[in-house]
Structures are given as C-alpha cells and as structure tokens.
mmCIF file of C-alpha atoms in Angstrom:
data_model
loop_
_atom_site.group_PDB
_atom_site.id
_atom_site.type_symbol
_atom_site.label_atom_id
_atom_site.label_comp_id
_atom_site.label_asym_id
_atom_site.label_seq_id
_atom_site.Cartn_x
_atom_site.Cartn_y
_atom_site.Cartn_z
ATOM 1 C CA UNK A 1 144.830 70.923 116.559
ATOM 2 C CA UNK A 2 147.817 69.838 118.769
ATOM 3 C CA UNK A 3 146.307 72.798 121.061
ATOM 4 C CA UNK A 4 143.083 70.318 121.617
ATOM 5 C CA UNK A 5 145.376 67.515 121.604
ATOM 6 C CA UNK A 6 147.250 68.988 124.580
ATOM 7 C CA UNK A 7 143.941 69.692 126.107
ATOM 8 C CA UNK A 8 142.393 66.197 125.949
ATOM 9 C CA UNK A 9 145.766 65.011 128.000
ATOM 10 C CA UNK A 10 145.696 67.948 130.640
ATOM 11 C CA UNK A 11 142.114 67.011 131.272
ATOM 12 C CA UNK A 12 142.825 63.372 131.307
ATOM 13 C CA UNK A 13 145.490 64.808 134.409
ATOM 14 C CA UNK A 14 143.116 66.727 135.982
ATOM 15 C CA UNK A 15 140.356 63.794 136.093
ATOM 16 C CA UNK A 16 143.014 61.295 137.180
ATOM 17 C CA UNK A 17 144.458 63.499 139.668
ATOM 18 C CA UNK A 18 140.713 64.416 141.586
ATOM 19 C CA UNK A 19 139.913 61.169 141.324
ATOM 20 C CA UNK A 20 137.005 61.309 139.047
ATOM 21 C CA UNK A 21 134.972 58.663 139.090
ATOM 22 C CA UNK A 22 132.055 60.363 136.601
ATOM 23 C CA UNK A 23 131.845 63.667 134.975
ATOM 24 C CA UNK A 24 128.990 65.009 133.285
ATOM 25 C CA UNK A 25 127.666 68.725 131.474
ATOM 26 C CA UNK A 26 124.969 68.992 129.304
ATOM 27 C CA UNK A 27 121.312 68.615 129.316
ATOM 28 C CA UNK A 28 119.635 66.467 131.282
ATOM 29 C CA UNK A 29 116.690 64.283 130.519
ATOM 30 C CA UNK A 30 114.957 61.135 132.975
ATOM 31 C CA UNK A 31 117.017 58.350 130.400
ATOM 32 C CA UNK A 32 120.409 60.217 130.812
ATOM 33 C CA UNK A 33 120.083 60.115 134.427
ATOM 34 C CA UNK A 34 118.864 56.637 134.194
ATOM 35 C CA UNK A 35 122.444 56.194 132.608
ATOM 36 C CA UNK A 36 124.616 58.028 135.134
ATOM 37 C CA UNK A 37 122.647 56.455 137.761
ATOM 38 C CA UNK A 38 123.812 53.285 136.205
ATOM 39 C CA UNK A 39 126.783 53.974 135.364
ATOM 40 C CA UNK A 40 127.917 55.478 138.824
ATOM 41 C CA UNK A 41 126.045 52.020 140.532
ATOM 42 C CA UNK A 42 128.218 49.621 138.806
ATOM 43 C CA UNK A 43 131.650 51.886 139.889
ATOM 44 C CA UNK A 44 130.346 51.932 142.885
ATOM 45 C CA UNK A 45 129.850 48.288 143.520
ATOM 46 C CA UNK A 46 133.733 47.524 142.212
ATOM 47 C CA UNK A 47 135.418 50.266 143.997
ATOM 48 C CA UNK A 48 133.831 50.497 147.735
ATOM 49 C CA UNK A 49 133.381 47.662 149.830
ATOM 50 C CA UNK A 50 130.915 48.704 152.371
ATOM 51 C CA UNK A 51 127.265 48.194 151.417
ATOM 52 C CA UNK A 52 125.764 50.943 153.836
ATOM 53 C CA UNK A 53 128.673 53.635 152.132
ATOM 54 C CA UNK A 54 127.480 52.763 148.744
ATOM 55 C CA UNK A 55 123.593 53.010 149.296
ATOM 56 C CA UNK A 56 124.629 56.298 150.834
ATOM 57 C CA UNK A 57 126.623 57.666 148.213
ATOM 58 C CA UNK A 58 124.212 56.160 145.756
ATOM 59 C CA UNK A 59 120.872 57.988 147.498
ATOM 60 C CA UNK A 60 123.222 61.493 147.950
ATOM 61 C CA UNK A 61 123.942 61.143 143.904
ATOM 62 C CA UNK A 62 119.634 60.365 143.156
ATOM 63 C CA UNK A 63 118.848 63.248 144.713
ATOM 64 C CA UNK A 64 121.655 65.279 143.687
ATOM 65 C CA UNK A 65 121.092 64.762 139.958
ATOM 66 C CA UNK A 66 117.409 65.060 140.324
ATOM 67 C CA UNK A 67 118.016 68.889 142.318
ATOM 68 C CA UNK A 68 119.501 69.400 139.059
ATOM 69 C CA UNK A 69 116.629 68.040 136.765
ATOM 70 C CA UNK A 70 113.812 69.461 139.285
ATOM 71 C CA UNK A 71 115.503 72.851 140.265
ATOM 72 C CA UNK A 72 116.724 74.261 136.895
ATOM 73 C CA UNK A 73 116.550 77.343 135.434
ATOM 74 C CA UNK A 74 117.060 75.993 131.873
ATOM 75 C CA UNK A 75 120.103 78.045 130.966
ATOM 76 C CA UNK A 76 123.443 77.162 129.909
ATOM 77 C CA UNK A 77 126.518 80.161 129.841
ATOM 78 C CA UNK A 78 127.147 81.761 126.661
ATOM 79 C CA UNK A 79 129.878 83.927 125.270
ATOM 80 C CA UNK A 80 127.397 87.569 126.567
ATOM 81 C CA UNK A 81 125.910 85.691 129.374
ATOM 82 C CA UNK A 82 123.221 83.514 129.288
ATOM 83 C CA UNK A 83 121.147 81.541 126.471
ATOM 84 C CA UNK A 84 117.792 79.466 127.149
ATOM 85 C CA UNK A 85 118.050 75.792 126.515
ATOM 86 C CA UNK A 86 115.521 73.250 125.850
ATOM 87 C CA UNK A 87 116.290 70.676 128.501
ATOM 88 C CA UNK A 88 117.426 71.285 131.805
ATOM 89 C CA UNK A 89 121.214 72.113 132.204
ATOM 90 C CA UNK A 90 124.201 71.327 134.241
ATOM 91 C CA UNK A 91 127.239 69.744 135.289
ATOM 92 C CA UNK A 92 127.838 67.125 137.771
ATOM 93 C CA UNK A 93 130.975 65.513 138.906
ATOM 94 C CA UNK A 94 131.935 62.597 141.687
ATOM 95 C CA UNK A 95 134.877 62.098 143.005
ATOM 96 C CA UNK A 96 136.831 60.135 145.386
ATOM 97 C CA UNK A 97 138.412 61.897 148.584
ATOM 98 C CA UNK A 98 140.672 60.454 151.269
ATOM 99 C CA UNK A 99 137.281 60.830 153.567
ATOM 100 C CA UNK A 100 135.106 59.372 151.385
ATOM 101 C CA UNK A 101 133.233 60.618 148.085
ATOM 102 C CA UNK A 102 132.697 64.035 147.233
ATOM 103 C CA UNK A 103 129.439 64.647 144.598
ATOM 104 C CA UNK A 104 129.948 68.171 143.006
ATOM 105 C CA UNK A 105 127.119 69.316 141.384
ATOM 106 C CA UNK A 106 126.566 73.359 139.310
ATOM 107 C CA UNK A 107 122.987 74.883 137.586
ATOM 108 C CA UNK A 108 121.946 77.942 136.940
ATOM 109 C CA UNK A 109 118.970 79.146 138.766
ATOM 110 C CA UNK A 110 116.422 82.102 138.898
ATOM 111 C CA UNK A 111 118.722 85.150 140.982
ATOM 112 C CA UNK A 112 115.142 85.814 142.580
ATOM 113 C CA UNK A 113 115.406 81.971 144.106
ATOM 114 C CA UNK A 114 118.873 82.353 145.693
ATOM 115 C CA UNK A 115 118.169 83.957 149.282
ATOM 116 C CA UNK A 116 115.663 81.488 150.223
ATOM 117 C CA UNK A 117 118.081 78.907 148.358
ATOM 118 C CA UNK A 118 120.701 79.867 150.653
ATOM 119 C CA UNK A 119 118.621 80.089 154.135
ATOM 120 C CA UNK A 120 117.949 76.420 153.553
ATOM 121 C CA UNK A 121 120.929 75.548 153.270
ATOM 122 C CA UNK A 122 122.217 77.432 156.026
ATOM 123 C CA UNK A 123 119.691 76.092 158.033
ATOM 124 C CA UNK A 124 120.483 72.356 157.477
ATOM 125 C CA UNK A 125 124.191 73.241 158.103
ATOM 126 C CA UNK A 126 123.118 74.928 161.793
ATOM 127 C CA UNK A 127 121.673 71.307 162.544
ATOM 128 C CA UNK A 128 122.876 67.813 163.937
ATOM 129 C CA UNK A 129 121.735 64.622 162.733
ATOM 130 C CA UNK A 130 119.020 64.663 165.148
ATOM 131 C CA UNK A 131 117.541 67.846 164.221
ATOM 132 C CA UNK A 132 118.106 67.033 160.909
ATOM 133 C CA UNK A 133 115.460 63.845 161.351
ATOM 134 C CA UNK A 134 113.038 65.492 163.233
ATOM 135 C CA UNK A 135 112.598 68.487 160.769
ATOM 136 C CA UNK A 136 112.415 65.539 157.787
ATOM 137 C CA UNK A 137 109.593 63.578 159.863
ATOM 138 C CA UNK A 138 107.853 66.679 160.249
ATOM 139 C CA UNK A 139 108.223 68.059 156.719
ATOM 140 C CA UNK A 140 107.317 64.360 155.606
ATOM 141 C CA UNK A 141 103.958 64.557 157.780
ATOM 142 C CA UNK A 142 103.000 67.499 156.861
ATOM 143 C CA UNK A 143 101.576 66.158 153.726
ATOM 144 C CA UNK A 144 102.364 69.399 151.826
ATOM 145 C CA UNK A 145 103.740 68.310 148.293
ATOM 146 C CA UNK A 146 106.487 71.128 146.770
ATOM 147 C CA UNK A 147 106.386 71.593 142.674
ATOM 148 C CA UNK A 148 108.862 68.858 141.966
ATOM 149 C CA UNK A 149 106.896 66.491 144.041
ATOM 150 C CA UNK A 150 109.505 66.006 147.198
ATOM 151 C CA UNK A 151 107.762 68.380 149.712
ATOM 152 C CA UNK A 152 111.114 70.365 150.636
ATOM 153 C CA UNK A 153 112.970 67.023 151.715
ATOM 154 C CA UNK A 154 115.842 66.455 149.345
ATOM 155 C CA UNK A 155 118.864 68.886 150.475
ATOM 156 C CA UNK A 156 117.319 67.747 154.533
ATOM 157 C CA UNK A 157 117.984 63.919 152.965
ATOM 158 C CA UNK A 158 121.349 64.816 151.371
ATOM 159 C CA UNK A 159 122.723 65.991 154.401
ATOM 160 C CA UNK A 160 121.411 63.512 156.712
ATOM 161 C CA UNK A 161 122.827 60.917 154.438
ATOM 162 C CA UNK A 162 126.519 63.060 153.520
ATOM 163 C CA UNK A 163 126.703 63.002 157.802
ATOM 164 C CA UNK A 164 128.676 66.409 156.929
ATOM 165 C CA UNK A 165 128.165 70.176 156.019
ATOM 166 C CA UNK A 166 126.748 71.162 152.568
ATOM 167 C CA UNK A 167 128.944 73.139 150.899
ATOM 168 C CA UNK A 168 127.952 75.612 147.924
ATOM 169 C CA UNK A 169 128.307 79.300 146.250
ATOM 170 C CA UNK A 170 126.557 81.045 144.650
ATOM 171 C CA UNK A 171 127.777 83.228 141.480
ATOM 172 C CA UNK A 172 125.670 85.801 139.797
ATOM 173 C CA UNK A 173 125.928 85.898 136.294
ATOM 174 C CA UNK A 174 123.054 88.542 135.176
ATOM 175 C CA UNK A 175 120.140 90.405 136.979
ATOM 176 C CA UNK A 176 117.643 87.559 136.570
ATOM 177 C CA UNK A 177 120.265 84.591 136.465
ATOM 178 C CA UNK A 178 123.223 83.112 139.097
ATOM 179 C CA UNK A 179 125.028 79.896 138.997
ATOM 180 C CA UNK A 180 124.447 77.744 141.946
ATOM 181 C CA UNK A 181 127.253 74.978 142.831
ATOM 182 C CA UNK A 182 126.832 72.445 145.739
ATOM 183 C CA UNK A 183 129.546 70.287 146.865
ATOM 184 C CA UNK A 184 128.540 67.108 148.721
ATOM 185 C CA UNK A 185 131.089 65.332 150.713
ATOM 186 C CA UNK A 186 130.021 61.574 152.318
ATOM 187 C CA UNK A 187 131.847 60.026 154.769
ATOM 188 C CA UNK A 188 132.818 56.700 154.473
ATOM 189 C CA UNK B 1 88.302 44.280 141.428
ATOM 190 C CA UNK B 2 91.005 43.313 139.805
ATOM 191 C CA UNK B 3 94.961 42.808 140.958
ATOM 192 C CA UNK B 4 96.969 45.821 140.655
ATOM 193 C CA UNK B 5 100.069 44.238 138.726
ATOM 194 C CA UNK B 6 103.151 46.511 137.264
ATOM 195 C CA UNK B 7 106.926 45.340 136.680
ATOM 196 C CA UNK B 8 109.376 46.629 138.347
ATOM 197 C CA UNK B 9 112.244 49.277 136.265
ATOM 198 C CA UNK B 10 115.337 50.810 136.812
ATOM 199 C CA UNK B 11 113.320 53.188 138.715
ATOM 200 C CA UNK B 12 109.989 51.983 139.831
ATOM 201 C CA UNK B 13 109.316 49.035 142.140
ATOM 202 C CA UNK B 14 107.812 46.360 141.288
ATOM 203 C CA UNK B 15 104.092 45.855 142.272
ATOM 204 C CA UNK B 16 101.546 43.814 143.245
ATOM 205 C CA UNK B 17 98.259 44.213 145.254
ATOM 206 C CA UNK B 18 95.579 41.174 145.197
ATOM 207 C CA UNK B 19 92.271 42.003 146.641
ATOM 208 C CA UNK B 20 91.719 38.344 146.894
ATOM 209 C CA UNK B 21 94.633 37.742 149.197
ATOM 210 C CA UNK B 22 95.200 41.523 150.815
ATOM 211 C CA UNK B 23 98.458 40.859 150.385
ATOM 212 C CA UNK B 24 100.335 44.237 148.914
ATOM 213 C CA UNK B 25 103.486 44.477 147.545
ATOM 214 C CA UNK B 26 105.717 46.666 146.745
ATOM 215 C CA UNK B 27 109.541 45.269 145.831
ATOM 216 C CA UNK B 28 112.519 46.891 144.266
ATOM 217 C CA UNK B 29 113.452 50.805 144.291
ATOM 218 C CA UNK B 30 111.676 53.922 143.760
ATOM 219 C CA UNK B 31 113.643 56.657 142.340
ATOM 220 C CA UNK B 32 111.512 57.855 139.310
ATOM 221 C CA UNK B 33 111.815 61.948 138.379
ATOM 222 C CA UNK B 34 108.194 62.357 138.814
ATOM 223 C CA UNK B 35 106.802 59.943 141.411
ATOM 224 C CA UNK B 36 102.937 61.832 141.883
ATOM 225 C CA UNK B 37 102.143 60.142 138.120
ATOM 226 C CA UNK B 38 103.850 56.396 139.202
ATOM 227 C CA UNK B 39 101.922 55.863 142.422
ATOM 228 C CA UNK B 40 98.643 57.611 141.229
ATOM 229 C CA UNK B 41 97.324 54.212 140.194
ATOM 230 C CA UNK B 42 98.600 52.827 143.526
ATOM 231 C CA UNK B 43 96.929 55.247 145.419
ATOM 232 C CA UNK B 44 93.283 55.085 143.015
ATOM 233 C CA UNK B 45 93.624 51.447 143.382
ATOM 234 C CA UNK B 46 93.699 51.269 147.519
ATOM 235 C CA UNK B 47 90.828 54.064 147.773
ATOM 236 C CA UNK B 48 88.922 51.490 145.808
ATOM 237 C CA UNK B 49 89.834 48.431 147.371
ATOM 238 C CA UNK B 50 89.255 50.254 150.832
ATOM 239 C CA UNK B 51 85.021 50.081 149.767
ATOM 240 C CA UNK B 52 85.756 46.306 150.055
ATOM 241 C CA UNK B 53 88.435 45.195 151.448
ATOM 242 C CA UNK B 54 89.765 42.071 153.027
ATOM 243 C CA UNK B 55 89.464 41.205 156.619
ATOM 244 C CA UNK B 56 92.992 40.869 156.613
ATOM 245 C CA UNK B 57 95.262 43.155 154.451
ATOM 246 C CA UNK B 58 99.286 43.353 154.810
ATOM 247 C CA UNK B 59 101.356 45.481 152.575
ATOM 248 C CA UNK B 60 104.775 44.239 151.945
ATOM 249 C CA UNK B 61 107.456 47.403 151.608
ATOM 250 C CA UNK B 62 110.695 45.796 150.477
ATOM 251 C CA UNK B 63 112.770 48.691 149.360
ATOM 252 C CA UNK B 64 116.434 49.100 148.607
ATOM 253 C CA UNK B 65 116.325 52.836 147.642
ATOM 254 C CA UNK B 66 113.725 55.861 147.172
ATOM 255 C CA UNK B 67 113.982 58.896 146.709
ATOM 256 C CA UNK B 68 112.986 61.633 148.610
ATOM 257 C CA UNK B 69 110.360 62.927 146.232
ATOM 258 C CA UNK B 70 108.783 58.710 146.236
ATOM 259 C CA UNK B 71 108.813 59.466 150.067
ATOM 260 C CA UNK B 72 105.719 61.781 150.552
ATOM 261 C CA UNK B 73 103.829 58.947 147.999
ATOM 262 C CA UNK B 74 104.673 56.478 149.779
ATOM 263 C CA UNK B 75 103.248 57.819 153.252
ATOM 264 C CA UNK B 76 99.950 58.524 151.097
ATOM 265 C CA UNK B 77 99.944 54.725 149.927
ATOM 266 C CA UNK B 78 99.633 54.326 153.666
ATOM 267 C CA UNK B 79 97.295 56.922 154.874
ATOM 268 C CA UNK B 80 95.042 55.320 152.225
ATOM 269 C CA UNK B 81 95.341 52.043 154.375
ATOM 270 C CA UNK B 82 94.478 53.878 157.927
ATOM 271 C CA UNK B 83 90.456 54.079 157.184
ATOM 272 C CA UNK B 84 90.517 50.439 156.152
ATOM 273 C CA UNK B 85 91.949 50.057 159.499
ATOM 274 C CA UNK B 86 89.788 51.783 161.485
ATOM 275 C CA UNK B 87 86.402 49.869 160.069
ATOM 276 C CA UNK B 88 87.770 47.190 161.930
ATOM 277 C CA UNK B 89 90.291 45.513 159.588
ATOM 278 C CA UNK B 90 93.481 43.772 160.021
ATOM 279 C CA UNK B 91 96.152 46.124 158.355
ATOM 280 C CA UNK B 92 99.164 45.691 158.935
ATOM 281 C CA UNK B 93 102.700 47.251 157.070
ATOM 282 C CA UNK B 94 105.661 44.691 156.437
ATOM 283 C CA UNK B 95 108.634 47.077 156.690
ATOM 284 C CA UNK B 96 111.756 45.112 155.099
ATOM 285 C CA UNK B 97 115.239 46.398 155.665
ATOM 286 C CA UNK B 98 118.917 44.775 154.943
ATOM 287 C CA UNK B 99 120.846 43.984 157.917
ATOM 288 C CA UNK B 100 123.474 46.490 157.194
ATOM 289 C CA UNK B 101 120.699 49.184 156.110
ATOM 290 C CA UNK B 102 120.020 51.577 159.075
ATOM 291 C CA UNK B 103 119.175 54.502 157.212
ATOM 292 C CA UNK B 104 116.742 52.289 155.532
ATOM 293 C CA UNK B 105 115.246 50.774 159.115
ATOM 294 C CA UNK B 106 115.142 54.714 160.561
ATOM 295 C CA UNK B 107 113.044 55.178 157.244
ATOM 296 C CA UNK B 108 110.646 53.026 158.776
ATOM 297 C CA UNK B 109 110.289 53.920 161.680
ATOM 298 C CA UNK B 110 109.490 57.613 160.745
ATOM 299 C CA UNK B 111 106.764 56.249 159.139
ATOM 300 C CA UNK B 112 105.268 54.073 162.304
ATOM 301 C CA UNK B 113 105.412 57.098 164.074
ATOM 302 C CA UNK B 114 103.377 59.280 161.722
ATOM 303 C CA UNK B 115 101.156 56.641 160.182
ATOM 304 C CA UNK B 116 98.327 54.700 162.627
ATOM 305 C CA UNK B 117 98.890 50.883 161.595
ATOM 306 C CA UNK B 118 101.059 48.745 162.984
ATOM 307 C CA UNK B 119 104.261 47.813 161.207
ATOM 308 C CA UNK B 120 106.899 45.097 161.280
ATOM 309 C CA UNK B 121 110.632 45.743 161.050
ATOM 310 C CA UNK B 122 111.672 42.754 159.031
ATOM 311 C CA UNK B 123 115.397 41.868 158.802
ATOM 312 C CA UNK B 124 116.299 40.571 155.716
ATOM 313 C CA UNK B 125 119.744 39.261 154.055
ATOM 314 C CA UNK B 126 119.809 41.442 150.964
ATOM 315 C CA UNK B 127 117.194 43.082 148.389
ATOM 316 C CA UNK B 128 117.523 41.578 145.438
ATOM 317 C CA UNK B 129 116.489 45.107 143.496
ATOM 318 C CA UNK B 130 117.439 43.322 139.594
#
C-alpha cells in the first residue's frame, strides 16, 4: 500500500513537472471524447491568451483524438503481448512547452499498416506550409472519401495547423501488432 | 418542401435551410466522429430543393471549428448547390470568419477555388459557437 501511495505522489511530480494539462488511457468512445474535448476547451480558454493559438491547439487535439478513435487497432498491451478490446484504445496526453503545446498521442495499430503509416508522415515532414495546402486542396477536391470519412486529410491538417514537424515511432510489439506514438508540438 | 431545421451540439452545427427564403444556414462547429451520417440529410435535402429552388438562394457558413473528416461534407453540401447555379439561379456562399481566424478565412478560400459559386469572405467579431 504505501508502495501505491508513493506512486500516486511520483506521478503527481511527473505530471506537474511536464506540465500536463490532460492525461488520458483507456478506451475511447464519441461521449468520452466529447468530455476531453471539453475539458481541454475550458483549460484552454483560462490558460492561453491568444484566440488564433487556442483554435489551433484545439483543431490539432480534434483530430488527434479522433486518429485515435478512427485509426485503431482495438488492442490494449497485456502481460504476453497483446489482448483485443472492445472499444478503441489509447493514451493521449497535452502538455505545455516553453514553445507552445505539445499533444502526445500512442495506439496500437495493424504492423501491416505501418510503412505506408510512416511514408505519410514522412512526406508531410519533407513539405512547407505551402505544399502542405496545396496537397490538402487537392486531396479535398478530389472527392475521394477514406474509411473514417476524412479522405486522407487529418495528419496534412495537423501539421499545417502544429506549423512544425510531426514527430512519432513506431514500436513493434508482435508479428501482426506495433504501437504507434505521435508527438504534436504547436507553436504559439 | 419543408425547412430543414436541426439544433446545434457539442459537435454538430446548428442548421437551418428554408426553401421559402433560400436562405441556408449552417452556425456553430462541426467536429462529429462520423460526419457522412450528420450531413446525409443536408445533402438529401439540397438535391431536393435543387428540383425547385428559389431564384435566389445564399447559404450562410458560420463556422468556428470542423474537422477534417466534416471537410470533404461540407464541399459536397456545396457541389450540391453548383447545378442550382448553373439553371440560372442566384447562389451564392456566405463564408464567415473571426477577425483573428486566418486558418479559418484560408479554409474558405480553398473552397472558392474548387467550388463554382461565388462566395463572400465575411468578417465577423466572434462566433458565438454555445
């Protein structure tokens, strides 16, 4: 018991000393995100002055929660791997940094998914903001729709809006299974 | 026909199209998970108000956030407009942006340039999204 006790206060530390503003693992369902949504709004509005920074930070953390809800393998670690669970799973984290906000975000994903995961991603990171909003018009004309409904725009919209590089990793867990963490840093 | 009326939510805009008036609105934000089933009735409801439509129709986008999967609905919402347009109508899109809002205003004018109907960049003070 005083072991968890102990615990609770180093992770109080840890959260106060990132500069969490929200942290979040479980499953996720439309109301939960709803919540966080909510939840990360109202700290928003009390702790950063600049409307255009908030909207930006608010749009980058939509998206980024939605990734997770959309793009989700529905599988949560387990003491030999991996287990199945019913709702999709994951862990999400914002923080403050000295250049703005950084949103963290960590799901496990099909291992079949992650090359064309990462050539995206590279891809965006190769481009300026320019580029950036010429591929989004195009992708957004093209009238194509992808499965979760967004047509291949949301990591093009998180980095147009972050005004930075994506970050992310990728770690494989099992043949079939990797974990897949993106860190999203906007500048304020 | 009847008025397309739906209140808005913490993730769905607020809505309202009068066939009377043309005057199409669409207020709030638009960040739902799964935004083909919200603006399917949007969408039905144009392709049938396109058989008869006003001489004048203007469709009011006042936005403070949506999401990038609400984005390709939205540009159907107004390809659904463009035939009304070219059987001789008035159509016109109200594009409404907060002062301090670029991204939002850029937003806009990605659409003009991929949509054929005019739009107006409106300037406003603030979206009142509650």
């Amino acid at each position: 018991m005083s072991d968890l006790l102990e615990r609770i206060h180093d992770l109080y530390d840890e959260l106060e000393k990132h500069r969490v503003m929200l942290s979040f693992k479980g499953g996720l369902s439309p109301d939960l995100i709803t919540v966080l949504l909510n939840l990360v709004e109202r700290k928003l509005d009390g702790m950063e002055p600049d409307a255009k920074s908030r909207k930006r930070v608010f749009n980058v953390v939509v998206e980024c929660l939605q990734n997770l809800y959309h793009h989700n393998a529905h599988l949560r670690a387990a003491s030999d791997g991996v287990e199945s669970t019913a709702e999709p799973h994951g862990v999400v984290m914002i923080a403050r940094t000295d250049t703005g906000y950084s949103v963290l975000t960590g799901n496990f994903m099909h291992g079949g998914d992650v090359d064309h995961l990462k050539n995206h991603l590279d891809r965006i990171n190769a481009l300026d903001t320019d580029a950036l909003r010429e591929w989004y018009r195009a992708k957004l004309a093209d009238g194509k729709y992808s499965e979760a409904g967004g047509g291949g725009l949301g990591m093009i919209d998180i980095a147009r809006r972050s005004g930075g590089k994506l970050g992310y990793a990728f770690v494989p867990y099992d043949k079939d299974s990797a974990f897949f963490s993106l860190n999203v840093n906007v500048n304020t | 026909m009847e008025p397309l009326q739906l209140e808005g939510s913490p993730k769905t805009p607020h809505v309202h199209f009068d066939p009377v008036t043309g005057l199409l609105e669409l207020k709030g934000r638009s960040i739902p998970e799964n935004s083909i089933d919200f603006y399917k009735p949007l969408i039905d409801w144009i392709e049938k108000y396109s058989r008869t439509p006003n001489p004048k129709t203007a469709l009011h986008v006042q936005l403070e956030y949506f999401n990038t999967s609400s984005s390709k609905c939205i540009l159907d919402v107004f390809k659904r407009l463009e035939p009304i347009r070219s059987a001789g109508n008035e159509v016109t899109v109200l594009w409404h942006y907060e002062a301090d809002d670029e991204d939002m205003l850029e937003a806009g004018e990605d659409y003009s340039g991929i949509i054929n109907i005019p739009f107006k960049m409106i300037q406003i003070a603030e979206v009142n999204g509650d």
